[in-house]
Short mmCIF file of C-alpha atoms and ligand atoms in Angstrom, two decimals:
data_model
loop_
_atom_site.label_atom_id
_atom_site.label_comp_id
_atom_site.label_asym_id
_atom_site.label_seq_id
_atom_site.Cartn_x
_atom_site.Cartn_y
_atom_site.Cartn_z
CA MET J 225 54.39 -31.36 -35.28
CA THR J 226 56.72 -31.04 -32.44
CA VAL J 227 56.85 -29.07 -29.06
CA THR J 228 58.62 -29.92 -26.90
CA THR J 229 59.81 -28.29 -22.71
CA THR J 230 62.27 -30.56 -21.50
CA GLY J 231 64.91 -33.41 -22.15
CA PRO J 232 67.00 -32.74 -24.74
CA LEU J 233 67.17 -30.63 -28.18
CA PRO J 234 67.33 -32.49 -30.40
CA ASP J 235 71.03 -33.37 -33.37
CA ALA J 236 69.75 -32.80 -36.47
CA PRO J 237 70.69 -29.27 -37.89
CA TYR J 238 67.94 -27.35 -38.57
CA ASP J 239 67.81 -24.05 -41.50
CA VAL J 240 66.40 -21.58 -39.42
CA ALA J 241 66.57 -21.19 -35.57
CA VAL J 242 63.87 -18.80 -34.51
CA ILE J 243 65.25 -17.53 -31.08
CA GLY J 244 62.02 -16.19 -29.11
CA ALA J 245 58.51 -16.71 -29.71
CA GLY J 246 57.08 -13.53 -28.83
CA VAL J 247 54.18 -12.21 -32.13
CA VAL J 248 56.65 -11.33 -33.66
CA GLY J 249 59.25 -14.42 -33.92
CA SER J 250 56.12 -16.42 -33.81
CA ALA J 251 54.92 -14.97 -37.10
CA ILE J 252 58.62 -15.02 -38.54
CA ALA J 253 58.31 -19.13 -37.95
CA ARG J 254 54.92 -18.78 -39.45
CA GLU J 255 56.49 -17.35 -42.00
CA LEU J 256 58.88 -19.87 -42.36
CA ALA J 257 56.42 -22.25 -42.60
CA ARG J 258 54.83 -22.29 -45.68
CA HIS J 259 58.30 -22.57 -47.07
CA ARG J 260 58.53 -26.02 -46.91
CA GLY J 261 60.52 -28.10 -46.56
CA LEU J 262 62.99 -25.73 -44.24
CA ARG J 263 63.51 -27.67 -41.39
CA VAL J 264 62.64 -23.97 -38.53
CA ALA J 265 63.10 -24.38 -34.99
CA LEU J 266 61.71 -21.45 -32.28
CA VAL J 267 62.98 -21.47 -29.98
CA GLU J 268 61.38 -19.73 -26.69
CA ALA J 269 62.91 -19.26 -22.78
CA ASN J 270 59.49 -19.35 -21.22
CA GLY J 271 57.68 -22.10 -20.86
CA ASP J 272 55.08 -20.59 -23.79
CA VAL J 273 54.94 -18.52 -26.40
CA GLY J 274 54.13 -14.74 -25.47
CA GLU J 275 54.50 -14.62 -21.93
CA GLY J 276 56.82 -11.39 -22.70
CA THR J 277 55.60 -8.10 -23.68
CA SER J 278 53.60 -9.11 -26.40
CA LYS J 279 51.00 -10.51 -23.72
CA ALA J 280 50.92 -7.21 -22.43
CA ASN J 281 50.15 -3.98 -24.35
CA THR J 282 47.34 -2.03 -25.54
CA ALA J 283 45.98 -4.02 -28.69
CA ILE J 284 45.38 -1.74 -31.05
CA LEU J 285 45.42 -2.74 -34.88
CA HIS J 286 47.31 0.35 -35.59
CA THR J 287 46.46 1.70 -39.02
CA GLY J 288 50.29 3.32 -39.02
CA PHE J 289 48.40 7.07 -39.69
CA ASP J 290 50.98 8.34 -37.24
CA ALA J 291 53.30 6.81 -38.40
CA VAL J 292 56.85 7.99 -39.23
CA PRO J 293 56.09 8.03 -42.97
CA GLY J 294 59.38 6.50 -45.07
CA SER J 295 60.84 4.75 -41.70
CA LEU J 296 60.99 1.08 -42.07
CA GLU J 297 58.39 1.15 -39.05
CA ALA J 298 55.67 2.69 -41.45
CA ARG J 299 55.26 0.39 -44.25
CA LEU J 300 55.91 -2.73 -42.66
CA MET J 301 53.35 -1.34 -40.64
CA ARG J 302 50.68 -0.42 -43.24
CA GLU J 303 51.61 -4.08 -44.48
CA GLY J 304 51.19 -5.95 -41.51
CA SER J 305 48.24 -4.17 -39.99
CA ALA J 306 45.86 -5.50 -43.36
CA LEU J 307 48.33 -8.51 -43.27
CA LEU J 308 46.27 -9.26 -39.48
CA ALA J 309 43.33 -8.51 -40.36
CA GLY J 310 41.84 -10.47 -43.29
CA TYR J 311 44.55 -13.66 -41.03
CA ALA J 312 42.13 -12.13 -38.47
CA ALA J 313 39.07 -13.02 -40.44
CA GLU J 314 40.18 -16.26 -42.43
CA THR J 315 41.42 -17.32 -38.39
CA GLY J 316 39.07 -16.55 -36.19
CA ILE J 317 41.48 -14.12 -34.40
CA PRO J 318 38.57 -12.14 -32.20
CA LEU J 319 38.50 -8.21 -33.93
CA GLU J 320 36.30 -4.81 -33.91
CA ARG J 321 36.71 -2.45 -36.50
CA THR J 322 35.57 0.27 -33.58
CA GLY J 323 38.09 3.40 -35.56
CA ALA J 324 40.09 5.92 -33.49
CA LEU J 325 39.42 9.68 -32.47
CA LEU J 326 42.27 11.59 -31.63
CA VAL J 327 41.27 14.60 -29.08
CA ALA J 328 42.17 17.09 -29.68
CA TRP J 329 41.97 19.15 -25.44
CA ASP J 330 43.41 22.87 -26.34
CA ALA J 331 43.71 25.14 -29.40
CA ASP J 332 47.18 24.00 -30.26
CA GLN J 333 46.40 20.12 -30.18
CA HIS J 334 43.56 21.34 -31.93
CA ALA J 335 45.98 23.16 -34.19
CA VAL J 336 47.62 20.00 -35.75
CA LEU J 337 45.11 18.26 -36.12
CA PRO J 338 44.96 19.28 -40.64
CA GLU J 339 49.56 17.79 -39.79
CA LEU J 340 47.97 14.57 -38.62
CA ALA J 341 45.49 14.31 -41.39
CA ALA J 342 48.08 15.60 -43.87
CA LYS J 343 50.82 13.38 -42.05
CA ALA J 344 48.35 9.80 -42.37
CA ARG J 345 48.19 10.78 -46.24
CA ARG J 346 51.47 9.92 -46.63
CA ASN J 347 51.21 7.35 -44.66
CA GLY J 348 49.07 6.73 -46.79
CA VAL J 349 46.11 6.55 -44.55
CA ASP J 350 43.23 8.71 -46.65
CA ASP J 351 40.53 9.11 -44.55
CA THR J 352 40.46 10.61 -41.84
CA ARG J 353 38.55 14.04 -40.97
CA ILE J 354 37.87 15.77 -38.19
CA LEU J 355 35.24 16.04 -36.39
CA GLU J 356 33.79 19.48 -34.69
CA PRO J 357 32.05 19.20 -31.28
CA ALA J 358 28.27 18.43 -31.85
CA GLU J 359 29.63 15.65 -33.80
CA LEU J 360 32.16 14.34 -31.49
CA TYR J 361 29.69 13.97 -28.87
CA ALA J 362 27.56 13.36 -30.58
CA ARG J 363 29.91 9.59 -31.90
CA GLU J 364 31.17 9.99 -28.03
CA PRO J 365 28.54 11.34 -25.24
CA ARG J 366 30.42 10.38 -22.54
CA LEU J 367 33.76 11.98 -23.73
CA GLY J 368 34.57 14.44 -21.30
CA PRO J 369 33.60 18.30 -21.19
CA GLY J 370 36.02 20.87 -23.13
CA ALA J 371 37.13 18.76 -25.94
CA LEU J 372 37.26 21.18 -29.48
CA SER J 373 37.47 18.79 -31.51
CA ALA J 374 38.86 15.15 -33.32
CA LEU J 375 40.43 13.83 -35.45
CA ALA J 376 38.43 10.35 -37.14
CA VAL J 377 40.89 7.23 -37.50
CA PRO J 378 38.30 4.57 -39.04
CA GLY J 379 41.34 1.69 -39.57
CA GLU J 380 42.24 1.65 -36.16
CA SER J 381 41.42 -2.04 -34.81
CA ILE J 382 41.11 -3.59 -31.91
CA ILE J 383 41.95 -7.44 -31.82
CA CYS J 384 43.13 -9.94 -29.29
CA PRO J 385 46.90 -10.42 -28.86
CA TRP J 386 46.94 -13.72 -27.10
CA THR J 387 45.15 -15.50 -29.83
CA THR J 388 47.20 -13.43 -32.37
CA THR J 389 50.48 -15.40 -30.88
CA LEU J 390 49.11 -18.28 -30.13
CA ALA J 391 47.58 -18.50 -33.37
CA TYR J 392 50.82 -17.71 -35.47
CA ALA J 393 52.18 -20.34 -33.05
CA THR J 394 49.84 -23.11 -33.29
CA GLN J 395 50.17 -22.89 -37.41
CA ALA J 396 53.99 -22.58 -37.39
CA VAL J 397 54.02 -25.84 -35.41
CA LEU J 398 51.05 -27.94 -37.78
CA ALA J 399 53.09 -26.92 -39.82
CA GLY J 400 56.59 -28.62 -39.06
CA VAL J 401 58.02 -26.05 -37.22
CA ASP J 402 59.80 -27.17 -34.14
CA LEU J 403 59.04 -25.69 -30.47
CA HIS J 404 61.32 -25.96 -28.24
CA LEU J 405 59.85 -24.58 -24.97
CA GLY J 406 62.33 -23.84 -22.23
CA CYS J 407 64.43 -22.91 -23.88
CA ARG J 408 67.06 -19.78 -22.63
CA VAL J 409 70.33 -19.47 -25.23
CA ARG J 410 72.33 -18.52 -23.44
CA ARG J 411 75.39 -19.13 -25.54
CA ILE J 412 76.18 -18.83 -30.11
CA ARG J 413 79.26 -20.72 -31.50
CA ASP J 414 80.55 -20.27 -35.09
CA ARG J 415 80.80 -24.27 -35.59
CA ALA J 416 81.68 -25.15 -39.51
CA GLY J 417 79.41 -23.37 -41.19
CA ARG J 418 76.97 -24.09 -38.50
CA HIS J 419 75.48 -22.05 -35.17
CA GLU J 420 76.03 -24.26 -32.07
CA VAL J 421 73.48 -22.81 -29.32
CA THR J 422 73.24 -23.38 -26.18
CA SER J 423 70.68 -22.73 -23.75
CA GLY J 424 69.52 -24.08 -20.34
CA ARG J 425 68.26 -27.01 -22.09
CA GLY J 426 71.46 -28.54 -24.65
CA VAL J 427 72.78 -27.90 -27.89
CA LEU J 428 71.19 -27.06 -30.97
CA HIS J 429 72.80 -26.64 -34.70
CA ALA J 430 71.73 -23.95 -36.93
CA ARG J 431 72.92 -22.75 -40.10
CA TYR J 432 71.36 -19.66 -39.98
CA LEU J 433 70.04 -16.90 -36.94
CA VAL J 434 66.59 -14.85 -36.19
CA ASN J 435 67.13 -12.44 -33.21
CA ALA J 436 63.74 -11.89 -31.84
CA ALA J 437 64.07 -11.30 -28.48
CA GLY J 438 62.05 -9.30 -27.36
CA LEU J 439 63.76 -7.31 -24.53
CA ASP J 440 66.85 -9.45 -24.70
CA ALA J 441 67.05 -8.78 -28.32
CA ASP J 442 70.39 -6.82 -27.47
CA ALA J 443 71.72 -9.43 -25.63
CA VAL J 444 71.09 -12.21 -27.54
CA ASP J 445 73.03 -9.95 -31.23
CA ALA J 446 75.89 -9.66 -27.84
CA LEU J 447 76.26 -12.82 -28.06
CA ILE J 448 76.25 -13.43 -32.28
CA GLY J 449 79.17 -10.18 -32.19
CA ARG J 450 76.98 -7.18 -32.52
CA HIS J 451 76.31 -4.50 -30.92
CA ASP J 452 74.02 -2.32 -33.35
CA PHE J 453 71.48 -0.85 -30.33
CA THR J 454 71.09 -1.31 -26.23
CA VAL J 455 67.70 -1.70 -25.35
CA SER J 456 66.08 0.65 -22.73
CA PRO J 457 62.28 -0.52 -21.55
CA ARG J 458 59.82 1.52 -21.97
CA ARG J 459 57.68 0.95 -18.88
CA GLY J 460 52.68 0.83 -19.90
CA GLN J 461 50.77 0.50 -16.59
CA LEU J 462 47.82 -0.07 -17.93
CA LEU J 463 44.10 -0.79 -15.48
CA VAL J 464 41.30 -2.81 -16.78
CA TYR J 465 37.71 -1.53 -15.92
CA ASP J 466 35.00 -4.20 -15.91
CA THR J 467 33.24 -5.02 -18.17
CA PHE J 468 30.28 -2.91 -17.11
CA ALA J 469 32.31 0.32 -18.27
CA ARG J 470 31.77 -0.57 -22.20
CA ALA J 471 29.02 0.53 -22.53
CA LEU J 472 30.56 4.04 -21.73
CA VAL J 473 32.66 3.87 -24.89
CA ARG J 474 32.31 3.44 -28.27
CA HIS J 475 36.52 4.40 -30.49
CA ILE J 476 39.02 4.03 -29.70
CA LEU J 477 40.25 7.75 -27.75
CA LEU J 478 43.70 8.37 -27.89
CA PRO J 479 45.32 12.04 -26.64
CA VAL J 480 47.12 13.94 -29.96
CA PRO J 481 50.66 12.17 -29.74
CA THR J 482 53.72 13.93 -28.27
CA ALA J 483 57.68 13.42 -28.52
CA LEU J 484 57.17 11.03 -25.28
CA GLY J 485 54.49 8.53 -28.01
CA LYS J 486 50.96 8.12 -28.24
CA GLY J 487 50.11 9.43 -23.99
CA VAL J 488 47.37 7.34 -22.31
CA LEU J 489 44.49 6.64 -24.63
CA VAL J 490 40.67 4.68 -23.03
CA ALA J 491 40.21 1.96 -25.15
CA PRO J 492 37.93 -0.91 -25.74
CA THR J 493 38.41 -4.52 -25.13
CA VAL J 494 37.27 -6.99 -28.11
CA HIS J 495 36.60 -9.02 -24.39
CA GLY J 496 34.33 -5.85 -23.62
CA ASN J 497 36.23 -4.26 -20.75
CA VAL J 498 37.55 -1.09 -20.82
CA LEU J 499 41.54 -0.29 -20.83
CA LEU J 500 42.98 2.73 -20.23
CA GLY J 501 46.64 3.69 -20.09
CA PRO J 502 49.38 3.01 -20.82
CA THR J 503 52.42 4.70 -18.95
CA ALA J 504 55.56 5.46 -20.17
CA GLU J 505 58.14 5.18 -18.41
CA ASP J 506 61.93 4.39 -18.77
CA LEU J 507 63.90 2.74 -17.11
CA HIS J 508 67.01 0.23 -17.14
CA ASP J 509 65.44 -2.86 -15.47
CA LYS J 510 64.54 -4.89 -18.24
CA ARG J 511 61.49 -7.12 -15.80
CA ALA J 512 60.40 -4.41 -14.03
CA THR J 513 56.85 -5.37 -14.84
CA GLU J 514 55.44 -4.61 -11.72
CA SER J 515 52.09 -1.48 -11.79
CA THR J 516 52.84 1.13 -9.01
CA ALA J 517 50.60 3.32 -7.47
CA GLU J 518 51.64 6.28 -7.81
CA GLY J 519 51.63 5.16 -12.17
CA LEU J 520 47.62 4.16 -11.92
CA ALA J 521 47.43 7.35 -10.03
CA ALA J 522 48.06 9.14 -12.86
CA LEU J 523 46.29 7.22 -15.29
CA ARG J 524 43.20 7.59 -13.74
CA GLU J 525 44.31 11.15 -13.42
CA LYS J 526 44.59 11.87 -17.27
CA GLY J 527 40.86 9.51 -17.49
CA ARG J 528 39.52 11.65 -15.34
CA ARG J 529 40.22 14.28 -18.44
CA ILE J 530 39.06 11.25 -21.15
CA LEU J 531 36.20 9.62 -20.07
CA PRO J 532 35.04 11.13 -16.65
CA ASP J 533 32.11 8.57 -15.67
CA LEU J 534 34.99 5.95 -16.39
CA LEU J 535 37.24 6.25 -13.07
CA ASP J 536 32.88 5.52 -11.75
CA GLU J 537 33.23 1.86 -12.61
CA GLU J 538 35.41 -1.50 -11.06
CA VAL J 539 38.85 -2.13 -12.13
CA THR J 540 39.69 -5.93 -12.93
CA ALA J 541 43.31 -6.34 -13.81
CA VAL J 542 46.24 -4.01 -13.92
CA TYR J 543 49.40 -4.68 -15.75
CA ALA J 544 52.16 -3.47 -17.30
CA GLY J 545 54.60 -4.41 -20.70
CA LEU J 546 58.12 -2.70 -21.51
CA ARG J 547 58.66 -1.49 -24.61
CA ALA J 548 62.29 -2.79 -26.15
CA ALA J 549 62.96 0.51 -26.58
CA THR J 550 66.14 2.40 -28.28
CA GLU J 551 68.29 4.89 -28.80
CA HIS J 552 67.30 4.09 -32.56
CA ASP J 553 63.40 5.80 -34.25
CA ASP J 554 62.89 3.27 -36.62
CA TYR J 555 63.45 -0.54 -36.64
CA GLN J 556 66.59 -1.99 -36.22
CA ILE J 557 65.95 -5.48 -39.10
CA ARG J 558 69.35 -6.05 -39.87
CA ALA J 559 70.48 -9.21 -41.87
CA ASP J 560 74.09 -10.48 -41.96
CA ALA J 561 74.97 -13.11 -45.03
CA GLU J 562 78.22 -13.44 -43.39
CA ARG J 563 77.20 -14.28 -39.77
CA ARG J 564 74.05 -14.86 -41.33
CA THR J 565 71.89 -14.23 -39.00
CA VAL J 566 68.68 -11.52 -39.23
CA THR J 567 68.24 -9.20 -35.86
CA VAL J 568 64.69 -8.15 -35.36
CA GLY J 569 65.33 -4.87 -32.46
CA GLY J 570 63.43 -2.07 -31.47
CA ILE J 571 59.68 -3.11 -31.75
CA ARG J 572 58.33 -0.92 -29.04
CA SER J 573 55.06 -0.31 -29.51
CA THR J 574 53.91 -2.06 -32.67
CA GLY J 575 54.47 -5.01 -33.78
CA LEU J 576 51.61 -6.71 -32.63
CA THR J 577 50.51 -4.58 -35.65
CA ALA J 578 53.64 -4.86 -37.89
CA SER J 579 53.74 -9.26 -37.09
CA LEU J 580 53.23 -10.42 -40.71
CA GLY J 581 54.64 -7.10 -42.20
CA ILE J 582 57.78 -8.03 -39.91
CA ALA J 583 57.62 -12.18 -41.20
CA SER J 584 58.07 -11.48 -44.37
CA HIS J 585 60.62 -8.32 -44.19
CA VAL J 586 62.31 -10.81 -42.89
CA ALA J 587 62.11 -14.02 -45.01
CA GLY J 588 62.69 -11.45 -47.59
CA LEU J 589 66.27 -10.70 -45.07
CA LEU J 590 66.80 -14.91 -45.68
CA ALA J 591 66.85 -14.87 -48.77
CA ASP J 592 68.98 -12.30 -50.10
CA ALA J 593 71.87 -14.16 -46.96
CA GLY J 594 71.67 -16.43 -49.24
CA LEU J 595 68.76 -19.25 -47.80
CA ASP J 596 67.41 -21.43 -50.42
CA LEU J 597 63.63 -21.04 -49.27
CA PRO J 598 61.62 -23.32 -51.30
CA ALA J 599 57.87 -22.10 -53.13
CA PRO J 600 55.87 -21.27 -50.34
CA ASP J 601 52.91 -23.68 -50.05
CA ASP J 602 49.43 -23.28 -48.31
CA LEU J 603 49.43 -23.46 -44.68
CA PRO J 604 47.56 -26.15 -42.96
CA PRO J 605 43.79 -24.13 -42.09
CA LEU J 606 43.11 -23.01 -38.05
CA ARG J 607 40.24 -22.23 -36.66
CA MET J 608 41.00 -20.40 -33.35
CA PRO J 609 39.08 -20.80 -30.39
CA SER J 610 36.75 -17.05 -30.72
CA LEU J 611 37.38 -14.90 -27.57
CA GLY J 612 35.36 -12.43 -28.72
CA ARG J 613 32.51 -10.49 -27.18
CA ASP J 614 30.84 -9.98 -30.73
CA THR J 615 30.92 -14.15 -31.19
CA PRO J 616 28.79 -16.16 -29.13
CA ARG J 617 30.30 -18.50 -26.92
CA PRO J 618 30.55 -22.06 -27.58
CA CYS J 619 27.51 -22.33 -23.88
CA GLU J 620 25.32 -20.14 -26.32
CA GLN J 621 25.77 -22.81 -29.43
CA PRO J 622 22.68 -25.58 -28.64
CA ALA J 623 24.45 -27.20 -31.65
CA LEU J 624 27.73 -27.01 -29.77
CA VAL J 625 25.90 -27.78 -26.81
CA ALA J 626 23.96 -30.06 -27.69
CA ALA J 627 26.87 -32.25 -29.21
CA ASP J 628 29.10 -31.80 -26.43
CA PRO J 629 26.97 -31.01 -22.94
CA ALA J 630 31.03 -30.35 -22.09
CA TYR J 631 30.04 -27.04 -23.89
CA GLY J 632 27.87 -26.64 -21.72
CA THR J 633 29.09 -27.01 -18.54
CA LEU J 634 29.95 -23.50 -17.21
CA VAL J 635 33.01 -22.96 -14.88
CA CYS J 636 34.02 -20.00 -15.25
CA TYR J 637 30.33 -18.18 -15.21
CA CYS J 638 31.91 -15.02 -15.06
CA GLU J 639 33.61 -14.89 -19.28
CA ARG J 640 30.99 -18.40 -19.77
CA VAL J 641 33.65 -20.27 -19.39
CA SER J 642 32.48 -23.72 -20.47
CA ARG J 643 34.70 -26.77 -18.79
CA GLY J 644 34.85 -27.91 -23.09
CA GLU J 645 36.83 -24.89 -23.68
CA VAL J 646 39.05 -25.70 -20.86
CA ARG J 647 39.26 -29.93 -21.67
CA ASP J 648 40.45 -28.33 -25.77
CA ALA J 649 43.07 -25.93 -24.56
CA LEU J 650 44.42 -27.99 -22.29
CA ALA J 651 44.69 -30.78 -25.59
CA ALA J 652 45.40 -27.94 -27.76
CA PRO J 653 48.17 -28.24 -29.84
CA VAL J 654 50.47 -26.09 -28.29
CA PRO J 655 48.65 -25.93 -24.84
CA PRO J 656 49.29 -24.04 -20.99
CA ALA J 657 52.41 -24.39 -19.22
CA SER J 658 50.27 -22.26 -16.00
CA LEU J 659 46.80 -21.46 -15.30
CA ALA J 660 47.99 -17.58 -17.03
CA GLY J 661 48.43 -19.26 -20.17
CA LEU J 662 45.39 -21.02 -19.46
CA ARG J 663 43.77 -17.35 -18.73
CA ARG J 664 44.81 -16.73 -21.60
CA ARG J 665 43.38 -18.84 -24.28
CA THR J 666 39.70 -19.37 -22.78
CA ARG J 667 39.03 -16.28 -20.46
CA VAL J 668 38.51 -18.04 -17.44
CA LEU J 669 39.71 -16.26 -13.78
CA SER J 670 39.22 -13.48 -16.86
CA GLY J 671 36.49 -12.02 -15.00
CA ARG J 672 35.67 -9.57 -12.49
CA CYS J 673 36.05 -11.60 -9.11
CA GLN J 674 39.01 -12.78 -10.92
CA GLY J 675 39.15 -16.62 -9.95
CA PHE J 676 37.55 -16.52 -6.35
CA ALA J 677 34.14 -18.79 -8.15
CA CYS J 678 36.64 -21.33 -10.56
CA GLY J 679 39.65 -20.95 -9.93
CA ALA J 680 39.85 -24.13 -7.20
CA GLN J 681 38.33 -25.33 -10.39
CA VAL J 682 40.12 -24.22 -12.80
CA ARG J 683 43.48 -25.48 -11.34
CA ASP J 684 41.99 -29.07 -10.72
CA LEU J 685 41.23 -29.08 -13.88
CA PHE J 686 45.29 -28.19 -14.99
CA GLU J 687 47.56 -29.32 -12.23
CA ARG J 688 44.98 -33.20 -14.27
CA SER J 689 45.39 -32.51 -17.77
CA ARG J 690 49.47 -32.02 -16.84
CA ALA J 691 49.31 -35.40 -14.32
CA VAL J 692 47.88 -38.02 -16.78
CA GLY J 693 48.77 -35.82 -20.46
CA PRO J 694 46.38 -34.51 -22.68
CA VAL J 695 42.91 -35.90 -23.02
CA THR J 696 42.46 -37.94 -25.08
CA GLY J 697 38.81 -38.38 -27.08
CA ALA J 698 38.31 -34.13 -27.59
CA PRO J 699 36.79 -33.10 -30.11
CA PRO J 700 39.06 -31.45 -32.99
CA TRP J 701 40.77 -28.91 -31.71
CA GLY J 702 39.85 -25.56 -32.48
CA ALA J 703 35.49 -26.49 -33.55
CA ALA J 704 34.51 -24.51 -29.95
CA GLY J 705 32.98 -21.34 -30.94
CA SER J 706 35.34 -20.45 -34.17
CA GLY J 707 31.50 -19.42 -34.97
C1 LIG Z 877 52.43 -0.77 -23.19
C2 LIG Z 877 52.67 -1.54 -24.44
C3 LIG Z 877 51.63 -1.16 -25.55
C4 LIG Z 877 51.77 -1.32 -26.16
N1 LIG Z 877 50.72 -0.82 -27.53
C5 LIG Z 877 50.70 -1.92 -27.97
C6 LIG Z 877 49.90 -1.49 -29.08
O1 LIG Z 877 48.55 -0.91 -28.59
N2 LIG Z 877 49.47 -2.46 -30.88
C7 LIG Z 877 51.09 -2.86 -30.95
O2 LIG Z 877 50.76 -2.68 -32.51
N3 LIG Z 877 51.62 -2.64 -30.67
C8 LIG Z 877 51.47 -2.45 -28.86
N4 LIG Z 877 52.32 -3.03 -28.53
C9 LIG Z 877 53.85 -3.25 -28.72
C10 LIG Z 877 54.24 -4.09 -28.46
O3 LIG Z 877 53.57 -5.62 -27.49
C11 LIG Z 877 55.31 -5.11 -29.10
O4 LIG Z 877 55.97 -4.30 -30.21
C12 LIG Z 877 55.23 -6.66 -29.36
O5 LIG Z 877 54.60 -7.93 -27.98
C13 LIG Z 877 56.74 -7.07 -29.87
O6 LIG Z 877 57.08 -8.59 -29.47
P1 LIG Z 877 58.36 -9.90 -29.21
O7 LIG Z 877 57.89 -10.55 -29.79
O8 LIG Z 877 59.50 -8.57 -30.24
O9 LIG Z 877 58.70 -9.60 -27.82
P2 LIG Z 877 58.10 -10.62 -27.26
O10 LIG Z 877 57.35 -10.50 -26.87
O11 LIG Z 877 58.94 -9.55 -25.61
O12 LIG Z 877 59.17 -11.93 -26.98
C14 LIG Z 877 60.34 -11.75 -26.87
C15 LIG Z 877 60.38 -13.30 -26.62
O13 LIG Z 877 62.01 -13.62 -27.03
C16 LIG Z 877 62.61 -13.93 -25.50
N5 LIG Z 877 63.73 -14.89 -25.19
C17 LIG Z 877 64.78 -13.10 -25.19
N6 LIG Z 877 65.83 -14.11 -24.56
C18 LIG Z 877 65.62 -14.77 -24.97
C19 LIG Z 877 66.98 -16.32 -25.24
N7 LIG Z 877 68.45 -15.64 -24.75
N8 LIG Z 877 66.35 -17.27 -25.50
C20 LIG Z 877 64.92 -17.97 -25.71
N9 LIG Z 877 64.42 -17.05 -25.39
C21 LIG Z 877 64.69 -15.48 -25.17
C22 LIG Z 877 61.97 -14.11 -24.24
O14 LIG Z 877 61.34 -14.99 -23.59
C23 LIG Z 877 60.12 -13.39 -25.18
O15 LIG Z 877 59.51 -14.53 -25.25
C24 LIG Z 877 52.41 -2.27 -26.59
C25 LIG Z 877 53.37 -2.19 -26.67
C26 LIG Z 877 53.77 -2.51 -24.09
C27 LIG Z 877 54.27 -2.48 -23.99
#
């Protein structure tokens, strides 16, 4: 089990190096880890997994009902969605099948709903239904006035995006993948049938490369000598409402999509918050993840129509993510057998949903490109700490607290996070590199006080763990709150 953050990289060559540990690269590394005997490296520029677009999305596990029928995206979403729902149940990733209501606010939108239902059927989603206003308002009593109808899509779900990436990376590492963090790839040379990959932490060698670099997939492709697409970041800003707002909404409330995208939605989260967003802003700067006053004002304006009472609730956070849009409409996933590479680009607004579908597709492409894949084996079992609002937190489980009082000692009162959970996260196979990483793993600092009450104590625990190294004597990682 190897996770490295500093120092030189191993001399021994890898069979495959996956560049980028977002939800997509981590899923690919996990898929390859099933083929025991294959030496796999997961190479990430940041100090943690899931620090790119994968940490800042709308957290919906889509059915793919509105994808372009016949596209690669439609197929991989359909396959990925089913695989991820099963994986979430197996590993404890928080997931709620809330269903979505695609609301028609005017006659044009109302007229489009039957077409959308037909498109859903072509995408294999047969259980949509058009709701008249009486049923719509019975299901969503706080919906703004004036809705004409809605298309109900029962299979749309909400999921924890942070636990998903972390679960993939953790299972990959437990199965023998080397995760190299803080390792930005800067140059790639072909040396006698092997890629010489130069990073900020030195050189590694690999027979095959997978480019899963998200927003930088075009830049990494250029290092390989390919140019098939250009990534243009499309920013999505979001508002996060406090848990008091959660009672206002039962489903994911979607607008009727336009040519510009899926539009602004209101969605509950598995952590008990409510999201309003995202915007869709085409930019040039791939690092422009700041929120803007105009963007947030535009969201509030749209939100007022969808769920007017939401606007009276407290906002606990705002964030923005960048979709990796390209000049093409579909995913850009290509194998180059001669170069021994697979590029995974253009995974715009559905990569969380499709991640496991993409991973299995990429493994097939690597085999087609000549990589010998040993027969797949079972992966080490994994149970993630549950951060979902519908499972009891460790502090609410008397047997757990009796066995280990650290689970009864609260650090964060807003989110009811115990010292035991923080300890476990800090000692985990893929530990956090920052307070933000600890927040994504435990929910500390995520509540309505945003760390005002617990910030100093959390920082102290974090700094101390970095000074003394992983805590020893902790219970097996994953035991807490595994529900
Ligand atoms: C606002 C918004 C809402 C969304 N909502 C949803 C949703 O509800 N459901 C859904 O399924 N999808 C959604 N998405 C899409 C989803 O978040 C993305 O498709 C997915 O996160 C892409 O994952 P990735 O691994 O390809 O990219 P990333 O997460 O960006 O990972 C790429 C990684 O590559 C690393 N990297 C880049 N260059 C190098 C290099 N040279 N060397 C080493 N490492 C490198 C980066 O540091 C990064 O960590 C949304 C996206 C946005 C922006």
